[in-house]
Structure formats: structure tokens, C-alpha cells
Amino acid sequence: MIKNSEFIDKLRSSGLRPTKQRLKICELLFNRDNTFHFTINDLAKNISRQLNEKISLATVYNTVHAFKNKGYLKEISINSDKSYFDTNTTNHHHFFDQDTNELIDCTDDEIETPKIKKNILGKKINSVEVLIKVATDNQNQK
Amino acid sequence: MIKNSEFIDKLRSSGLRPTKQRLKICELLFNRDNTFHFTINDLAKNISRQLNEKISLATVYNTVHAFKNKGYLKEISINSDKSYFDTNTTNHHHFFDQDTNELIDCTDDEIETPKIKKNILGKKINSVEVLIKVATDNQNQK
DNA sequence: TTATACATTATAACAATTCTAAACTATTGA
DNA sequence: TCAATAGTTTAGAATTGTTATAATGTATAA
């Protein structure tokens, strides 16, 4: 259980003012045991369920992007219709369950990280990410 | 150089009527030496550049999705703002050049395909795809 | 405690995509 | 060969996810 004052410090130290909206979002995102995968929509719904006063959708977008830019969140691309975010910002891979549209972290015992043997000339590798799409056996592939 | 009659057969054999719009799109997509990576917008622009009579944007969408569903195209997700399609439908990986927004096929001598050691219970793996984001050295990571 | 820079908000704007319903065309089979 | 019909194209409207705008509100530094 992370204390509110810790979030305040965290925000301040990265040059973000600790507003009550940002603190609420911190609480929702980072006060949990497991990695959280979400879309902005998920998060917005979550907030309005838990809060009597609402946070504007624009603020949710702003905050999530601010957190991403500060390195507190990672953006994951699965399909083009929406963005997923991940509270696990370490370099890791994902399963994507096509039945439920759920994103699941892939642990080191589940995958052997791919080795890049040759890179594009003059370019730096910024990330290497594996996405494993799974579905129940009788499901047709998307 | 693939002949028009071959495209007609290909379309017919997969239950798609060979209309002139579809044939034109076949020609553009499949009558080339190399893999083609494109967005719907790229394709639409390409068509209107090469054609005096236009193909409706809705038709371009319909056709690309029909081709994808028949397995002639593959959809690739890099970021959430648009969909990329690939004429190479084999299982392979990609570099994404963040400077130019260009997608580049990754050949076998460039990557060692990751091994999945453990799968999600009761699910079938439909695809395993690696995306390597690259940019010039002094560029900031997106 | 006030000035100011930063945040929030509702709403408008936007871009990619899908839907709709009418007009059109390829195919089937009398 | 020529309808009938089932599938296709089309323009434009609608939808969805997201970003921009500009006015109002708030945290912070001096």
C-alpha cells in the first residue's frame, strides 16, 4: 500500500504538480499488487465508478500521456483501434488473448528473448517486443 | 509479371468476384518484386495517382479487408493511429523505423525467432511477432 | 498573498474507419 | 440471351478514439 505522500513526491520529483486528479489516477494505477493493462476507456470507466466527482476525459488522456512520458507507463500496440498501457515499464513481452482482448505479461520462463543478429545500418534499437496472439483452439485467427 | 487472368482466377477461387477495382488493387499490391508495406491511405493515394477514374475509399477499405480475410494480406500493428498491411503473409518479423515511419521486413539472418517455452493454459498460439523499433542514434525514443 | 505558470475542463475538431442505402455489375440458370 | 439475384461499389453520414482550444481554476514561488 503506497502512501499518498509518496505519490506526491514522485510527481513533484518529475516536475508534475500533484493535483487531486493525478493523485487519484496514481492510486488507481500504482496501488496494486500486479501489473495493470488498460485502455484509456477502461481507466476512465474505472474512475467514474470509484469517484463521486468526475475527472474529465481530457485530463485522463493528459495524465496518462504525462505518466508515459515520464516513464511510469508503457504504451503497447496490439491493434489499431485502441492504445493499451502497461504499468510494467520494464522490457518484457506479452500474450494477447484474442477471445477476451486481454493483454497478459509474458514472464522469462515463458519466452526466450529473441536475439537480434544484425541491425539496420546507422540506427539504434529502441525496443524489441514480442506479441503472442492466443485464442481457444476452435477459434478462428484474427 | 503476373497476368490479369491469374488474378481473376485467384479472386474467383476464393469466392471474390473479379471486379475492375479489385483487379487494379491486385495489380498494385501483388505485381511487384518485393514485399509491400502500406497503410490504406498510402494505397488510396497510389491508386488515385495511377488511375484516371477513381476508386472509392470505402472500396479500398473493403478490398483490403477482403484480401486480408482471404489470407492475401497481413495486418501489422505498430502504433494505434493507423493500420499497416503487408503483402508478405508468412510468419516473419519487422523493424519499424521511427524516423521515417517505415516498416521493414526482418530476415532470418537478422533475428533468431523467439521460442515460447510455456503457453497460456487451454489456448492455441496463433502468431508470434517481434517488432524492433529503431531510430537514428540521437533521436529520442517514442 | 499575489503573480504566474501549470492543470483541468467542456467542447470542438480531427483522422481513421465503418455503416448505410441506393445504384451498379457479375453470375446463374431459364 | 436475358432476366433475376446476389454480390459490389459508391458517396456521404456516422462512429470511435484521440487531440486541440480557450476559458477557468489551482499549485507554487517569491
Coordinates of C-alpha atoms (C1' of nucleotides) in Angstrom, one line a residue:
Chain A
M1 CA 0.0 0.0 0.0
I2 CA 1.7 3.1 -1.3
K3 CA 1.0 6.3 0.7
N4 CA -0.4 9.4 -0.9
S5 CA 2.7 11.4 0.2
E6 CA 4.9 9.0 -1.8
F7 CA 2.8 9.8 -4.9
I8 CA 3.2 13.5 -4.2
D9 CA 6.9 13.2 -4.0
K10 CA 7.0 11.0 -7.1
L11 CA 5.0 13.6 -9.1
R12 CA 7.0 16.6 -7.8
S13 CA 10.3 14.9 -8.5
S14 CA 9.4 14.5 -12.1
G15 CA 8.1 18.1 -12.5
L16 CA 4.4 17.2 -12.3
R17 CA 2.2 19.1 -9.9
P18 CA 0.4 16.8 -7.6
T19 CA -3.2 17.6 -8.3
K20 CA -6.0 15.6 -6.9
Q21 CA -6.8 14.2 -10.3
R22 CA -3.3 12.9 -10.8
L23 CA -3.2 11.5 -7.3
K24 CA -6.4 9.6 -7.8
I25 CA -5.1 8.2 -11.1
C26 CA -1.8 7.2 -9.4
E27 CA -3.7 5.4 -6.7
L28 CA -5.8 3.5 -9.3
L29 CA -2.8 2.6 -11.4
F30 CA 0.0 2.0 -9.0
N31 CA -1.6 1.0 -5.7
R32 CA -2.0 -2.6 -6.8
D33 CA -0.1 -5.8 -6.5
N34 CA 0.0 -6.8 -10.1
T35 CA 0.8 -5.2 -13.4
F36 CA -2.2 -3.4 -14.8
H37 CA -3.0 -3.4 -18.5
F38 CA -5.6 -0.9 -19.6
T39 CA -7.0 1.3 -22.3
I40 CA -7.9 4.9 -21.6
N41 CA -11.5 3.9 -21.8
D42 CA -11.1 1.2 -19.1
L43 CA -9.4 3.7 -16.9
A44 CA -12.0 6.4 -17.4
K45 CA -14.8 3.9 -16.6
N46 CA -12.9 2.7 -13.5
I47 CA -12.5 6.3 -12.3
S48 CA -16.1 7.2 -12.7
R49 CA -17.2 4.0 -10.9
Q50 CA -15.0 4.8 -7.9
L51 CA -15.3 8.5 -7.7
N52 CA -18.4 10.7 -7.0
E53 CA -16.9 13.7 -8.6
K54 CA -15.7 13.0 -12.1
I55 CA -12.4 13.6 -13.9
S56 CA -12.7 15.0 -17.4
L57 CA -11.8 12.6 -20.2
A58 CA -9.2 15.1 -21.5
T59 CA -7.5 15.0 -18.1
V60 CA -7.3 11.2 -18.2
Y61 CA -5.7 11.4 -21.6
N62 CA -3.3 14.2 -20.4
T63 CA -2.4 12.4 -17.3
V64 CA -1.8 9.0 -18.9
H65 CA 0.4 10.6 -21.5
A66 CA 2.3 12.6 -18.9
F67 CA 2.9 9.4 -17.0
K68 CA 4.0 7.7 -20.1
N69 CA 6.4 10.5 -21.0
K70 CA 7.9 10.4 -17.5
G71 CA 8.4 6.6 -17.9
Y72 CA 5.8 5.5 -15.4
L73 CA 3.7 3.8 -18.1
K74 CA 4.4 2.0 -21.3
E75 CA 2.3 2.0 -24.4
I76 CA 1.6 -1.3 -26.2
S77 CA 0.2 -1.7 -29.7
I78 CA -1.9 -4.7 -30.3
N79 CA -4.4 -3.5 -32.9
S80 CA -5.1 -0.2 -34.4
D81 CA -8.4 0.6 -32.8
K82 CA -7.1 1.5 -29.4
S83 CA -4.0 2.0 -27.3
Y84 CA -3.1 -0.2 -24.4
F85 CA -1.0 1.0 -21.5
D86 CA 1.1 -1.1 -19.1
T87 CA 2.2 -0.3 -15.6
N88 CA 5.1 -2.6 -16.1
T89 CA 7.7 -0.4 -17.8
T90 CA 10.5 -3.0 -17.8
N91 CA 11.4 -4.6 -21.1
H92 CA 9.1 -7.6 -21.4
H93 CA 6.7 -9.4 -23.8
H94 CA 3.0 -10.1 -24.0
F95 CA 0.4 -12.6 -24.7
F96 CA -2.8 -11.2 -26.2
D97 CA -5.9 -13.2 -25.7
Q98 CA -8.0 -12.8 -28.8
D99 CA -11.0 -14.2 -27.0
T100 CA -11.2 -11.6 -24.3
N101 CA -9.0 -8.8 -25.7
E102 CA -6.9 -9.2 -22.7
L103 CA -3.2 -8.4 -22.5
I104 CA -1.0 -10.7 -20.3
D105 CA 2.6 -10.2 -19.3
C106 CA 5.0 -12.8 -20.5
T107 CA 7.4 -13.9 -17.9
D108 CA 11.0 -15.1 -18.5
D109 CA 10.2 -18.7 -18.0
E110 CA 7.6 -18.4 -20.8
I111 CA 9.8 -17.0 -23.5
E112 CA 13.3 -16.9 -24.7
T113 CA 14.0 -13.3 -25.7
P114 CA 14.8 -13.0 -29.4
K115 CA 18.4 -12.2 -30.4
I116 CA 18.9 -9.5 -33.0
K117 CA 21.8 -10.7 -35.1
K118 CA 22.0 -7.7 -37.4
N119 CA 20.6 -4.3 -37.2
I120 CA 19.6 -1.6 -39.7
L121 CA 22.7 0.4 -40.7
G122 CA 23.1 3.6 -38.7
K123 CA 20.1 3.0 -36.5
K124 CA 19.8 2.4 -32.8
I125 CA 17.5 -0.3 -31.4
N126 CA 15.0 1.4 -29.1
S127 CA 12.9 -1.7 -28.3
V128 CA 12.4 -5.3 -29.1
E129 CA 8.9 -6.6 -28.3
V130 CA 7.2 -9.9 -28.9
L131 CA 3.5 -10.2 -29.1
I132 CA 2.0 -13.7 -28.9
K133 CA -1.6 -13.9 -30.0
V134 CA -3.5 -16.8 -28.5
A135 CA -7.1 -18.0 -28.6
T136 CA -9.1 -21.0 -27.7
D137 CA -8.4 -23.9 -30.0
N138 CA -11.5 -23.8 -32.1
Q139 CA -11.4 -20.1 -32.5
N140 CA -10.6 -18.6 -35.9
Q141 CA -7.5 -16.5 -36.0
K142 CA -7.9 -12.8 -36.3
Chain B
M1 CA 4.8 -10.1 -64.1
I2 CA 1.6 -11.7 -63.1
K3 CA -1.1 -11.8 -65.7
N4 CA -4.6 -10.3 -65.2
S5 CA -6.2 -13.7 -65.8
E6 CA -4.2 -15.1 -62.9
F7 CA -5.7 -12.5 -60.6
I8 CA -9.1 -13.3 -62.0
D9 CA -8.6 -17.0 -61.1
K10 CA -7.2 -16.2 -57.7
L11 CA -10.2 -14.0 -56.9
R12 CA -12.8 -16.4 -58.2
S13 CA -11.2 -19.3 -56.4
S14 CA -11.6 -17.5 -53.1
G15 CA -15.2 -16.5 -53.8
L16 CA -14.5 -12.9 -54.7
R17 CA -15.9 -11.5 -57.9
P18 CA -13.2 -10.1 -60.1
T19 CA -14.3 -6.5 -60.4
K20 CA -12.1 -4.0 -62.1
Q21 CA -11.5 -2.3 -58.8
R22 CA -10.2 -5.5 -57.2
L23 CA -8.1 -6.3 -60.2
K24 CA -6.5 -2.9 -60.1
I25 CA -5.7 -3.3 -56.5
C26 CA -4.3 -6.8 -57.1
E27 CA -2.0 -5.3 -59.7
L28 CA -0.8 -2.6 -57.4
L29 CA -0.2 -4.9 -54.5
F30 CA 0.9 -8.1 -56.0
N31 CA 2.6 -7.2 -59.2
R32 CA 5.9 -6.3 -57.7
D33 CA 9.2 -7.9 -56.8
N34 CA 9.4 -7.0 -53.2
T35 CA 7.1 -7.1 -50.2
F36 CA 4.9 -4.1 -49.9
H37 CA 4.1 -2.5 -46.6
F38 CA 1.4 0.1 -46.7
T39 CA -1.4 1.9 -45.0
I40 CA -4.9 2.3 -46.5
N41 CA -4.1 5.9 -47.1
D42 CA -0.8 5.1 -48.9
L43 CA -2.7 2.7 -51.2
A44 CA -5.5 5.1 -51.9
K45 CA -3.1 7.8 -52.8
N46 CA -1.2 5.4 -55.0
I47 CA -4.4 4.4 -56.8
S48 CA -5.5 7.9 -57.5
R49 CA -2.0 8.8 -58.8
Q50 CA -2.1 5.9 -61.2
L51 CA -5.7 5.9 -62.3
N52 CA -7.7 8.4 -64.1
E53 CA -11.0 7.1 -62.8
K54 CA -11.0 6.8 -59.0
I55 CA -11.8 4.0 -56.7
S56 CA -13.9 5.0 -53.7
L57 CA -12.1 5.0 -50.3
A58 CA -14.8 2.6 -49.0
T59 CA -13.9 0.1 -51.7
V60 CA -10.3 0.3 -50.9
Y61 CA -11.1 -0.5 -47.3
N62 CA -13.5 -3.3 -48.3
T63 CA -11.0 -4.8 -50.7
V64 CA -8.0 -4.7 -48.3
H65 CA -10.1 -6.3 -45.6
A66 CA -11.4 -8.9 -48.1
F67 CA -7.9 -9.7 -49.1
K68 CA -6.8 -9.9 -45.5
N69 CA -9.6 -12.3 -44.6
K70 CA -8.7 -14.5 -47.6
G71 CA -5.1 -14.6 -46.4
Y72 CA -3.6 -12.5 -49.1
L73 CA -2.6 -9.7 -46.8
K74 CA -1.4 -9.5 -43.2
E75 CA -2.2 -6.7 -40.8
I76 CA 0.6 -5.3 -38.7
S77 CA 0.1 -3.1 -35.6
I78 CA 2.8 -0.6 -34.8
N79 CA 1.0 2.2 -33.2
S80 CA -2.6 3.0 -32.6
D81 CA -3.1 5.7 -35.1
K82 CA -3.1 3.6 -38.3
S83 CA -3.1 0.1 -39.6
Y84 CA -0.3 -1.3 -41.7
F85 CA -0.7 -4.1 -44.2
D86 CA 1.9 -6.5 -45.5
T87 CA 1.9 -8.5 -48.8
N88 CA 4.2 -11.0 -47.1
T89 CA 1.8 -13.3 -45.3
T90 CA 4.4 -15.7 -44.0
N91 CA 5.4 -15.7 -40.3
H92 CA 8.1 -13.1 -40.1
H93 CA 9.2 -10.1 -38.0
H94 CA 9.7 -6.4 -38.6
F95 CA 11.9 -3.4 -38.0
F96 CA 10.0 -0.2 -37.6
D97 CA 12.0 3.0 -38.5
Q98 CA 10.7 5.6 -36.1
D99 CA 12.4 8.4 -38.2
T100 CA 10.5 7.6 -41.4
N101 CA 7.5 5.5 -40.1
E102 CA 8.7 2.8 -42.4
L103 CA 8.1 -0.9 -41.8
I104 CA 10.9 -3.2 -42.9
D105 CA 10.9 -7.0 -43.1
C106 CA 13.3 -8.7 -40.8
T107 CA 15.1 -11.6 -42.5
D108 CA 16.2 -14.8 -40.8
D109 CA 19.8 -13.7 -40.7
E110 CA 18.8 -10.7 -38.7
I111 CA 16.8 -12.3 -36.0
E112 CA 16.6 -15.5 -34.0
T113 CA 12.9 -16.3 -33.7
P114 CA 11.9 -16.4 -30.0
K115 CA 11.0 -19.7 -28.5
I116 CA 7.8 -19.9 -26.4
K117 CA 8.6 -22.2 -23.5
K118 CA 5.2 -22.1 -21.9
N119 CA 1.8 -21.2 -23.2
I120 CA -1.4 -19.9 -21.6
L121 CA -3.4 -22.9 -20.5
G122 CA -6.0 -24.1 -22.9
K123 CA -5.1 -21.6 -25.6
K124 CA -3.6 -22.0 -29.0
I125 CA -0.8 -19.8 -30.3
N126 CA -2.0 -18.0 -33.4
S127 CA 1.1 -15.9 -34.0
V128 CA 4.4 -14.8 -32.6
E129 CA 5.6 -11.5 -33.8
V130 CA 8.6 -9.4 -33.0
L131 CA 8.7 -5.7 -33.6
I132 CA 12.1 -3.9 -33.4
K133 CA 11.8 -0.2 -33.2
V134 CA 14.8 1.7 -34.5
A135 CA 15.8 5.3 -34.9
T136 CA 18.9 7.3 -35.6
D137 CA 21.2 7.4 -32.6
N138 CA 20.5 10.9 -31.4
Q139 CA 16.7 10.5 -31.7
N140 CA 14.6 10.3 -28.7
Q141 CA 12.7 7.1 -28.2
K142 CA 9.0 7.2 -28.8
Chain C
dT1 C1' -0.6 36.6 -0.8
dT2 C1' -0.4 37.6 -5.2
dA3 C1' 1.6 36.7 -9.8
dT4 C1' 2.4 33.2 -12.8
dA5 C1' 3.0 29.1 -14.8
dC6 C1' 0.8 24.9 -14.9
dA7 C1' -3.8 22.0 -14.9
dT8 C1' -8.4 21.0 -15.7
dT9 C1' -12.5 21.2 -18.2
dA10 C1' -16.2 21.0 -21.7
dT11 C1' -16.5 21.1 -26.1
dA12 C1' -14.9 21.4 -30.8
dA13 C1' -12.1 19.4 -34.2
dC14 C1' -9.9 15.7 -36.3
dA15 C1' -8.5 11.4 -38.5
dA16 C1' -9.1 6.6 -39.3
dT17 C1' -12.5 3.6 -40.0
dT18 C1' -17.2 1.6 -40.5
dC19 C1' -22.0 1.9 -41.8
dT20 C1' -25.8 2.9 -44.9
dA21 C1' -28.7 2.7 -48.6
dA22 C1' -29.0 3.4 -53.3
dA23 C1' -27.1 2.5 -57.8
dC24 C1' -24.4 -0.8 -60.3
dT25 C1' -22.5 -5.3 -62.2
dA26 C1' -21.1 -10.2 -62.4
dT27 C1' -23.1 -14.5 -62.4
dT28 C1' -26.6 -18.1 -62.7
dG29 C1' -29.8 -20.6 -64.9
dA30 C1' -34.2 -20.4 -67.5
Chain D
dT1 C1' -29.7 -14.3 -74.3
dC2 C1' -31.8 -12.2 -70.8
dA3 C1' -33.9 -11.5 -66.6
dA4 C1' -33.3 -12.4 -61.6
dT5 C1' -30.4 -12.2 -57.8
dA6 C1' -26.6 -12.0 -55.1
dG7 C1' -22.6 -9.6 -54.5
dT8 C1' -20.1 -4.9 -55.2
dT9 C1' -19.3 -0.1 -55.4
dT10 C1' -20.2 4.4 -54.1
dA11 C1' -20.8 9.0 -51.7
dG12 C1' -21.6 10.5 -47.8
dA13 C1' -23.1 10.1 -43.0
dA14 C1' -22.0 8.1 -38.6
dT15 C1' -18.8 6.4 -35.2
dT16 C1' -14.8 6.0 -32.5
dG17 C1' -10.6 7.1 -30.4
dT18 C1' -7.9 10.9 -29.8
dT19 C1' -6.0 15.8 -29.8
dA20 C1' -6.7 20.8 -29.8
dT21 C1' -8.7 25.0 -27.9
dA22 C1' -9.6 28.5 -24.9
dA23 C1' -11.6 29.7 -20.7
dT24 C1' -11.5 28.8 -15.8
dG25 C1' -9.2 27.0 -11.8
dT26 C1' -5.2 25.8 -8.8
dA27 C1' -0.3 24.9 -7.0
dT28 C1' 3.8 27.1 -6.2
dA29 C1' 7.5 30.6 -5.8
dA30 C1' 8.8 34.9 -4.4

